[in-house]
Structures are given as structure tokens and as C-alpha cells.
Amino acid sequence: MAEQDLAGRKALVTGSATGLGRSIAIRLAERGADLIINCTRSLTDAEETVAECNRLGAQTQLVAADVSTEDGCRKLADAAASWGRLDILVNNAGITRHARDHADLDALTREDFMDTYAVNVAGPFLMMQACKPLLLKAHEETGRASAVLNTSSIAGVTGIGSSVAYAATKGALNTMTLSLARALAPAIRVNAVCPGFIGTRWFKDEMGAEQYERLEESVAKSTPLGVASGPDDIADSAMFFLTDASRHVTGETLLVDAGTHLGYAPLTAR
Ligand code: NAD
């Protein structure tokens, strides 16, 4: 059993029915936090996340809400208002439009750009807008800065990723992390985690099981650390920003990509 260092803290994780959001929620529950789990359509998956968090002892609420809308973010903030404060907010919900050939500019439409932007950039902003009073309340009551973590991507740093639109949104999210960290200190800390490849349904749904397995193998061979990350690997790093271990850290973006950004060229075949 993990140390219960987050006992009594109230946490909201967007897009937590599946993938990385689910792993982060479960890690928070293991350490004693109470949770709001959020999904849009994946109700069955979200219920599984809730059941696991409850099994770990968390008091868990499930809120179906679209973070790209003001109403959706207000609904999530209203649920957190039942606690009277919010100690931890993870802006994790994200989408992409796959267009891997970045030279093919016709592969993306204006709608693709705007849809991706609405969830990946406007979403975290609207969540901050809706939750700011509760994040401030947590600081006022506990004397501890509340912790916000944005799930960004290595795509926002390197420009390499599932599409030009996706990479651009994550670059914008990294910049917003800096702006809000500066503006909301000292009461609220705002940081970001930038995963490289994560083996989640994004790839599993896009390709068949066999092709996915081959992808995982080739990713592992291409990273300096020789591994393909799963959601739990990223969640473990993310926890640094959500606990007191990072109490003096704000405006930071942490690359969790098994070293991919180093542009590794293997000298010997693995
Ligand atoms: P995922 O699809 O399993 O998780 C994304 C979650 O966001 C889903 O549960 C989805 O329902 C939810 N979501 C989407 N739109 C939403 C909306 N408008 N409102 C509320 N929820 C919404 O994929 P994942 O890989 O776990 O992605 C989580 C985060 O990690 C995303 O921000 C993504 O950009 C980022 N990321 C993923 C990878 C990867 O390789 N999979 C790499 C880097 C960063």
C-alpha cells in the first residue's frame, strides 16, 4: 500500500475513464485522495475507474462532462464545490486527429484544428476558470499551494506527433502552463508533463493488435532507455507534481519520453 500522504485532499482528473487519466486517478486514490472522475462518452470505462478508486478507499464522484464547453467545466467545478475546495486538478483530457504525414497539409481541415484546440487548449483554460475559486480556497484553508497538472506531450516540444494540429495544441498548452504558473502563484502551482509514446487505446484503436505489438517493439528499440512507456509509467512521474515533493516547483514541463527527445541513434542493434 502506498503512503497515504494525500489523505483528505480533493482531486479532479479530466478524461479519467481510460489511459493515462485513469492511471493518475488510481495513483491519487492509492495515496489517499478523494476523486472526481470525468468522462464524455466512455461511461462503462469510467465506472471501472470509479470502482477501482473506491476499492482503494477514495470517495469518488463520476461526472460526465465535456471540458471543451463552459457548461461542462461548470458542471465539474460544481461537483468539486460539494467538497468546498479543490487541492488537485489534472487537465488530462485530450484528443488528436491522426495525420502523420506532416507535409500533407490537405490531411487536416479547419474543423480538425478547431476541434483539437477546443479540447486540448480551451479545455484546460476553461477548467482553470471554473475551478480557480476552489483552488484558491484550498490554499486559504491549508496554507499549501494547490496543484494543477496539465497533460501535454513531447509533440508540443519537438513538433513531432500524430498531426500538426495536435503538436500545435500541446505547444500552446506548454505556453499556457507558464502564463498561469506566473499569474496564479503563490496560491496555485501549475506544471505540465510531456509524455512521449504511451501505449493506450489511441494506437490500439488506430491499428490492429498485431501492428500495435510491432509498434511497441520498435518504439522500445528507438528510445535511449530501451522501453515503450505505458500509462502507469507516466502516472508515476506525474505524481511528483501532485504531491508535496514538488512544493517549490511551478511553471515546469517535464519530458517523460524514455529519452526520445535526445534524438537517439543506436550505435548497436538491440
Ligand atoms: P485516452 O483516449 O485513453 O484518454 C483521453 C481521455 O480524454 C479519454 O478518456 C476521453 O474520453 C477524454 N476526453 C476526450 N475529449 C474529452 C472532452 N471533450 N471532455 C472530457 N473528456 C474528454 O488517451 P491517453 O493517451 O490516455 O490520453 C491522455 C492524455 O495524454 C491526452 O491529453 C493526450 O494528449 C496525452 N498524451 C498521449 C500520448 C499517447 O501516446 N497516447 C502521448 C503524449 C500525450
CSV table of C-alpha atoms and ligand atoms in Angstrom, one decimal:
chain,number,residue,atom,x,y,z
A,1,MET,CA,0.0,0.0,0.0
A,2,ALA,CA,1.4,3.4,-1.0
A,3,GLU,CA,2.0,6.1,1.7
A,4,GLN,CA,-1.3,7.9,2.4
A,5,ASP,CA,0.4,11.3,2.0
A,6,LEU,CA,-2.6,12.8,0.1
A,7,ALA,CA,-5.2,11.7,2.7
A,8,GLY,CA,-8.0,14.3,2.8
A,9,ARG,CA,-7.0,16.0,-0.4
A,10,LYS,CA,-9.7,16.6,-3.1
A,11,ALA,CA,-8.7,15.9,-6.7
A,12,LEU,CA,-10.3,16.2,-10.1
A,13,VAL,CA,-8.9,14.4,-13.1
A,14,THR,CA,-10.4,15.2,-16.5
A,15,GLY,CA,-10.5,12.4,-19.1
A,16,SER,CA,-10.0,9.8,-16.4
A,17,ALA,CA,-12.1,6.9,-17.7
A,18,THR,CA,-9.2,5.4,-19.7
A,19,GLY,CA,-5.5,5.6,-20.3
A,20,LEU,CA,-3.2,8.0,-18.5
A,21,GLY,CA,-6.1,9.8,-16.7
A,22,ARG,CA,-7.2,6.5,-15.2
A,23,SER,CA,-3.7,5.7,-14.1
A,24,ILE,CA,-3.2,9.1,-12.5
A,25,ALA,CA,-6.6,8.8,-10.7
A,26,ILE,CA,-5.7,5.4,-9.3
A,27,ARG,CA,-2.3,6.6,-8.1
A,28,LEU,CA,-4.0,9.5,-6.3
A,29,ALA,CA,-6.5,7.1,-4.7
A,30,GLU,CA,-3.7,4.8,-3.6
A,31,ARG,CA,-2.2,7.8,-1.8
A,32,GLY,CA,-5.5,8.7,0.0
A,33,ALA,CA,-7.1,11.5,-2.2
A,34,ASP,CA,-10.8,11.7,-2.9
A,35,LEU,CA,-11.6,12.0,-6.6
A,36,ILE,CA,-13.8,13.3,-9.3
A,37,ILE,CA,-13.6,11.0,-12.3
A,38,ASN,CA,-14.7,12.6,-15.6
A,39,CYS,CA,-15.6,11.2,-19.0
A,40,THR,CA,-17.6,12.2,-22.0
A,41,ARG,CA,-18.9,9.0,-23.5
A,42,SER,CA,-16.9,6.2,-22.0
A,43,LEU,CA,-19.3,5.6,-19.1
A,44,THR,CA,-18.5,1.9,-18.7
A,45,ASP,CA,-14.8,2.6,-18.6
A,46,ALA,CA,-15.4,5.5,-16.2
A,47,GLU,CA,-17.4,3.2,-13.9
A,48,GLU,CA,-14.5,0.8,-13.8
A,49,THR,CA,-12.1,3.6,-12.8
A,50,VAL,CA,-14.6,4.7,-10.1
A,51,ALA,CA,-14.9,1.1,-8.7
A,52,GLU,CA,-11.1,0.8,-8.5
A,53,CYS,CA,-10.7,4.2,-6.7
A,54,ASN,CA,-13.4,3.3,-4.3
A,55,ARG,CA,-11.8,-0.1,-3.7
A,56,LEU,CA,-8.7,1.8,-2.7
A,57,GLY,CA,-10.7,3.8,-0.1
A,58,ALA,CA,-11.3,7.0,-2.1
A,59,GLN,CA,-14.7,8.8,-2.0
A,60,THR,CA,-15.3,9.1,-5.7
A,61,GLN,CA,-17.8,11.0,-7.8
A,62,LEU,CA,-18.3,10.4,-11.5
A,63,VAL,CA,-19.2,13.4,-13.7
A,64,ALA,CA,-19.9,13.1,-17.4
A,65,ALA,CA,-18.9,16.5,-18.9
A,66,ASP,CA,-17.3,17.9,-22.0
A,67,VAL,CA,-14.3,20.0,-21.0
A,68,SER,CA,-14.4,21.9,-24.3
A,69,THR,CA,-17.5,23.7,-23.1
A,70,GLU,CA,-18.2,26.2,-20.4
A,71,ASP,CA,-21.2,24.2,-19.2
A,72,GLY,CA,-19.1,21.0,-18.9
A,73,CYS,CA,-16.4,22.7,-16.9
A,74,ARG,CA,-19.0,24.4,-14.7
A,75,LYS,CA,-20.6,21.0,-14.0
A,76,LEU,CA,-17.2,19.6,-12.9
A,77,ALA,CA,-16.5,22.6,-10.7
A,78,ASP,CA,-20.0,22.3,-9.2
A,79,ALA,CA,-19.2,18.7,-8.2
A,80,ALA,CA,-15.9,19.8,-6.6
A,81,ALA,CA,-17.8,22.6,-4.8
A,82,SER,CA,-19.6,19.9,-2.8
A,83,TRP,CA,-16.2,19.5,-1.1
A,84,GLY,CA,-15.8,23.2,-0.6
A,85,ARG,CA,-12.3,23.3,-2.1
A,86,LEU,CA,-10.1,21.6,-4.7
A,87,ASP,CA,-6.5,20.6,-3.8
A,88,ILE,CA,-5.5,19.0,-7.1
A,89,LEU,CA,-6.7,19.5,-10.7
A,90,VAL,CA,-5.3,17.4,-13.6
A,91,ASN,CA,-6.2,18.7,-17.0
A,92,ASN,CA,-5.6,15.4,-18.8
A,93,ALA,CA,-8.5,15.1,-21.3
A,94,GLY,CA,-7.1,15.3,-24.8
A,95,ILE,CA,-7.8,14.3,-28.4
A,96,THR,CA,-5.9,14.1,-31.6
A,97,ARG,CA,-6.7,14.0,-35.3
A,98,HIS,CA,-4.2,11.5,-36.9
A,99,ALA,CA,-2.4,12.9,-39.9
A,100,ARG,CA,1.1,11.5,-39.5
A,101,ASP,CA,2.5,12.9,-42.8
A,102,HIS,CA,3.1,16.5,-41.7
A,103,ALA,CA,3.9,17.5,-45.3
A,104,ASP,CA,0.4,16.6,-46.4
A,105,LEU,CA,-1.3,19.8,-45.5
A,106,ASP,CA,-4.6,18.7,-47.0
A,107,ALA,CA,-4.8,15.9,-44.4
A,108,LEU,CA,-6.2,18.4,-41.9
A,109,THR,CA,-9.2,20.7,-42.1
A,110,ARG,CA,-10.0,23.8,-40.2
A,111,GLU,CA,-12.5,21.8,-38.2
A,112,ASP,CA,-9.8,19.3,-37.2
A,113,PHE,CA,-7.7,22.2,-35.9
A,114,MET,CA,-10.5,23.9,-34.0
A,115,ASP,CA,-11.9,20.6,-32.5
A,116,THR,CA,-8.4,19.7,-31.2
A,117,TYR,CA,-7.8,23.2,-29.9
A,118,ALA,CA,-11.1,23.2,-28.1
A,119,VAL,CA,-10.3,20.2,-26.1
A,120,ASN,CA,-6.6,20.4,-25.6
A,121,VAL,CA,-6.2,24.2,-25.0
A,122,ALA,CA,-9.5,25.9,-24.4
A,123,GLY,CA,-10.5,22.9,-22.2
A,124,PRO,CA,-7.7,23.3,-19.6
A,125,PHE,CA,-8.2,27.1,-19.6
A,126,LEU,CA,-12.0,26.8,-19.0
A,127,MET,CA,-11.3,24.2,-16.3
A,128,MET,CA,-8.9,26.7,-14.6
A,129,GLN,CA,-11.5,29.5,-14.9
A,130,ALA,CA,-14.2,27.3,-13.4
A,131,CYS,CA,-12.1,25.8,-10.6
A,132,LYS,CA,-9.9,28.8,-9.6
A,133,PRO,CA,-12.1,29.9,-6.7
A,134,LEU,CA,-11.9,26.3,-5.3
A,135,LEU,CA,-8.2,26.0,-5.9
A,136,LEU,CA,-7.7,29.3,-4.0
A,137,LYS,CA,-10.0,28.1,-1.2
A,138,ALA,CA,-7.8,25.0,-0.8
A,139,HIS,CA,-4.7,27.3,-0.4
A,140,GLU,CA,-6.6,29.5,2.1
A,141,GLU,CA,-7.7,26.6,4.2
A,142,THR,CA,-4.5,24.6,4.2
A,143,GLY,CA,-1.7,27.1,3.6
A,144,ARG,CA,-0.5,24.8,0.9
A,145,ALA,CA,-0.4,25.8,-2.8
A,146,SER,CA,-3.0,23.8,-4.7
A,147,ALA,CA,-1.5,21.7,-7.6
A,148,VAL,CA,-2.5,21.8,-11.2
A,149,LEU,CA,-1.0,19.4,-13.8
A,150,ASN,CA,-1.6,19.7,-17.5
A,151,THR,CA,-1.1,16.6,-19.6
A,152,SER,CA,0.9,17.9,-22.6
A,153,SER,CA,3.1,16.0,-25.0
A,154,ILE,CA,6.5,15.7,-26.4
A,155,ALA,CA,4.8,16.8,-29.6
A,156,GLY,CA,4.4,20.3,-28.1
A,157,VAL,CA,8.2,20.5,-27.7
A,158,THR,CA,9.6,18.7,-30.8
A,159,GLY,CA,6.7,19.3,-33.3
A,160,ILE,CA,6.7,15.6,-34.0
A,161,GLY,CA,3.4,13.8,-33.3
A,162,SER,CA,0.2,12.4,-34.6
A,163,SER,CA,-0.6,15.6,-36.5
A,164,VAL,CA,0.5,19.2,-36.9
A,165,ALA,CA,-2.7,20.3,-35.2
A,166,TYR,CA,-2.1,18.1,-32.2
A,167,ALA,CA,1.6,19.3,-31.8
A,168,ALA,CA,0.5,22.9,-32.1
A,169,THR,CA,-2.2,22.5,-29.3
A,170,LYS,CA,0.4,20.9,-27.0
A,171,GLY,CA,2.8,23.7,-27.7
A,172,ALA,CA,0.1,26.2,-26.7
A,173,LEU,CA,-0.7,24.2,-23.6
A,174,ASN,CA,3.0,24.4,-22.6
A,175,THR,CA,2.9,28.2,-23.0
A,176,MET,CA,-0.3,28.4,-21.0
A,177,THR,CA,1.3,26.4,-18.2
A,178,LEU,CA,4.0,29.2,-18.0
A,179,SER,CA,1.5,32.0,-18.1
A,180,LEU,CA,-0.8,30.6,-15.5
A,181,ALA,CA,2.0,29.4,-13.2
A,182,ARG,CA,3.3,33.0,-13.1
A,183,ALA,CA,-0.2,34.6,-12.8
A,184,LEU,CA,-1.6,32.3,-10.1
A,185,ALA,CA,1.4,32.0,-7.8
A,186,PRO,CA,1.8,31.7,-4.8
A,187,ALA,CA,-1.7,30.1,-4.2
A,188,ILE,CA,-1.7,27.7,-7.2
A,189,ARG,CA,1.2,25.8,-8.7
A,190,VAL,CA,0.8,24.9,-12.4
A,191,ASN,CA,3.0,22.4,-14.1
A,192,ALA,CA,2.9,20.1,-17.2
A,193,VAL,CA,4.0,16.6,-18.0
A,194,CYS,CA,5.1,15.9,-21.6
A,195,PRO,CA,4.8,12.1,-22.4
A,196,GLY,CA,6.4,10.6,-25.5
A,197,PHE,CA,4.7,7.4,-26.7
A,198,ILE,CA,2.2,5.9,-24.3
A,199,GLY,CA,0.7,2.6,-25.1
A,200,THR,CA,-3.0,3.5,-24.9
A,201,ARG,CA,-6.2,3.0,-26.9
A,202,TRP,CA,-5.1,5.8,-29.3
A,203,PHE,CA,-2.7,3.4,-31.0
A,204,LYS,CA,-4.6,0.2,-30.2
A,205,ASP,CA,-7.8,1.6,-31.8
A,206,GLU,CA,-5.9,3.1,-34.8
A,207,MET,CA,-4.2,-0.2,-35.7
A,208,GLY,CA,-4.8,-3.9,-35.1
A,209,ALA,CA,-3.3,-5.9,-32.2
A,210,GLU,CA,-0.5,-7.3,-34.3
A,211,GLN,CA,0.5,-4.0,-35.8
A,212,TYR,CA,0.3,-2.4,-32.3
A,213,GLU,CA,2.7,-5.1,-30.9
A,214,ARG,CA,5.2,-4.3,-33.7
A,215,LEU,CA,4.9,-0.6,-33.0
A,216,GLU,CA,5.6,-1.2,-29.3
A,217,GLU,CA,8.7,-3.2,-30.1
A,218,SER,CA,10.0,-0.6,-32.5
A,219,VAL,CA,9.3,2.2,-30.0
A,220,ALA,CA,11.3,0.4,-27.3
A,221,LYS,CA,14.2,-0.1,-29.7
A,222,SER,CA,14.2,3.6,-30.6
A,223,THR,CA,14.3,5.1,-27.1
A,224,PRO,CA,17.6,5.6,-25.2
A,225,LEU,CA,16.1,3.7,-22.2
A,226,GLY,CA,15.0,0.8,-24.4
A,227,VAL,CA,11.4,0.8,-23.2
A,228,ALA,CA,7.9,1.6,-24.5
A,229,SER,CA,6.0,3.5,-21.8
A,230,GLY,CA,2.6,2.6,-20.5
A,231,PRO,CA,0.1,4.8,-18.6
A,232,ASP,CA,1.4,3.8,-15.2
A,233,ASP,CA,5.0,4.8,-16.1
A,234,ILE,CA,3.8,8.3,-16.9
A,235,ALA,CA,1.5,8.5,-13.9
A,236,ASP,CA,4.4,7.7,-11.6
A,237,SER,CA,6.3,10.7,-12.9
A,238,ALA,CA,3.1,12.9,-12.8
A,239,MET,CA,2.7,12.2,-9.1
A,240,PHE,CA,5.8,14.3,-8.4
A,241,PHE,CA,3.8,17.4,-9.4
A,242,LEU,CA,0.7,16.4,-7.4
A,243,THR,CA,2.4,15.8,-4.1
A,244,ASP,CA,4.5,17.9,-1.7
A,245,ALA,CA,7.7,16.6,-3.3
A,246,SER,CA,7.2,19.4,-5.8
A,247,ARG,CA,6.1,22.1,-3.3
A,248,HIS,CA,8.7,24.5,-4.6
A,249,VAL,CA,8.1,23.8,-8.3
A,250,THR,CA,5.8,25.7,-10.6
A,251,GLY,CA,5.9,26.5,-14.4
A,252,GLU,CA,7.8,23.3,-15.1
A,253,THR,CA,7.3,21.0,-18.1
A,254,LEU,CA,8.7,17.5,-17.5
A,255,LEU,CA,9.5,15.3,-20.5
A,256,VAL,CA,8.7,11.7,-19.7
A,257,ASP,CA,9.6,10.0,-23.0
A,258,ALA,CA,12.3,7.4,-22.2
A,259,GLY,CA,14.8,9.9,-23.6
A,260,THR,CA,13.2,10.2,-27.1
A,261,HIS,CA,13.8,14.0,-27.3
A,262,LEU,CA,17.6,13.3,-27.2
A,263,GLY,CA,17.3,12.2,-30.8
A,264,TYR,CA,19.0,8.9,-30.0
A,265,ALA,CA,20.7,7.0,-32.9
A,266,PRO,CA,21.5,3.5,-31.6
A,267,LEU,CA,25.1,2.5,-32.3
A,268,THR,CA,24.5,-1.2,-32.0
A,269,ALA,CA,21.4,-3.2,-32.8
A,270,ARG,CA,19.5,-4.0,-29.6
B,1,NAD,P1,-7.3,8.2,-24.0
B,1,NAD,O1,-8.0,8.5,-25.2
B,1,NAD,O2,-7.3,6.9,-23.3
B,1,NAD,O3,-7.6,9.3,-22.9
B,1,NAD,C1,-8.1,10.6,-23.2
B,1,NAD,C2,-9.4,10.8,-22.4
B,1,NAD,O4,-9.9,12.1,-22.6
B,1,NAD,C3,-10.5,9.8,-22.8
B,1,NAD,O5,-11.0,9.1,-21.6
B,1,NAD,C4,-11.5,10.7,-23.4
B,1,NAD,O6,-12.8,10.2,-23.2
B,1,NAD,C5,-11.3,12.0,-22.7
B,1,NAD,N1,-11.8,13.1,-23.4
B,1,NAD,C6,-11.6,13.4,-24.7
B,1,NAD,N2,-12.3,14.5,-25.0
B,1,NAD,C7,-12.9,15.0,-23.9
B,1,NAD,C8,-13.7,16.1,-23.6
B,1,NAD,N3,-14.0,17.0,-24.5
B,1,NAD,N4,-14.1,16.2,-22.3
B,1,NAD,C9,-13.8,15.3,-21.4
B,1,NAD,N5,-13.0,14.2,-21.6
B,1,NAD,C10,-12.6,14.1,-22.9
B,1,NAD,O7,-5.7,8.6,-24.3
B,1,NAD,P2,-4.5,8.9,-23.4
B,1,NAD,O8,-3.3,8.5,-24.2
B,1,NAD,O9,-4.6,8.4,-22.1
B,1,NAD,O10,-4.5,10.5,-23.4
B,1,NAD,C11,-4.5,11.2,-22.2
B,1,NAD,C12,-3.6,12.5,-22.4
B,1,NAD,O11,-2.3,12.1,-22.7
B,1,NAD,C13,-4.1,13.4,-23.6
B,1,NAD,O12,-4.1,14.7,-23.2
B,1,NAD,C14,-3.1,13.1,-24.6
B,1,NAD,O13,-2.9,14.2,-25.5
B,1,NAD,C15,-1.8,12.8,-23.8
B,1,NAD,N6,-0.8,12.1,-24.5
B,1,NAD,C16,-1.0,10.9,-25.0
B,1,NAD,C17,0.1,10.2,-25.6
B,1,NAD,C18,-0.1,8.8,-26.2
B,1,NAD,O14,0.9,8.3,-26.8
B,1,NAD,N7,-1.2,8.1,-26.0
B,1,NAD,C19,1.3,10.8,-25.7
B,1,NAD,C20,1.5,12.1,-25.2
B,1,NAD,C21,0.4,12.7,-24.6
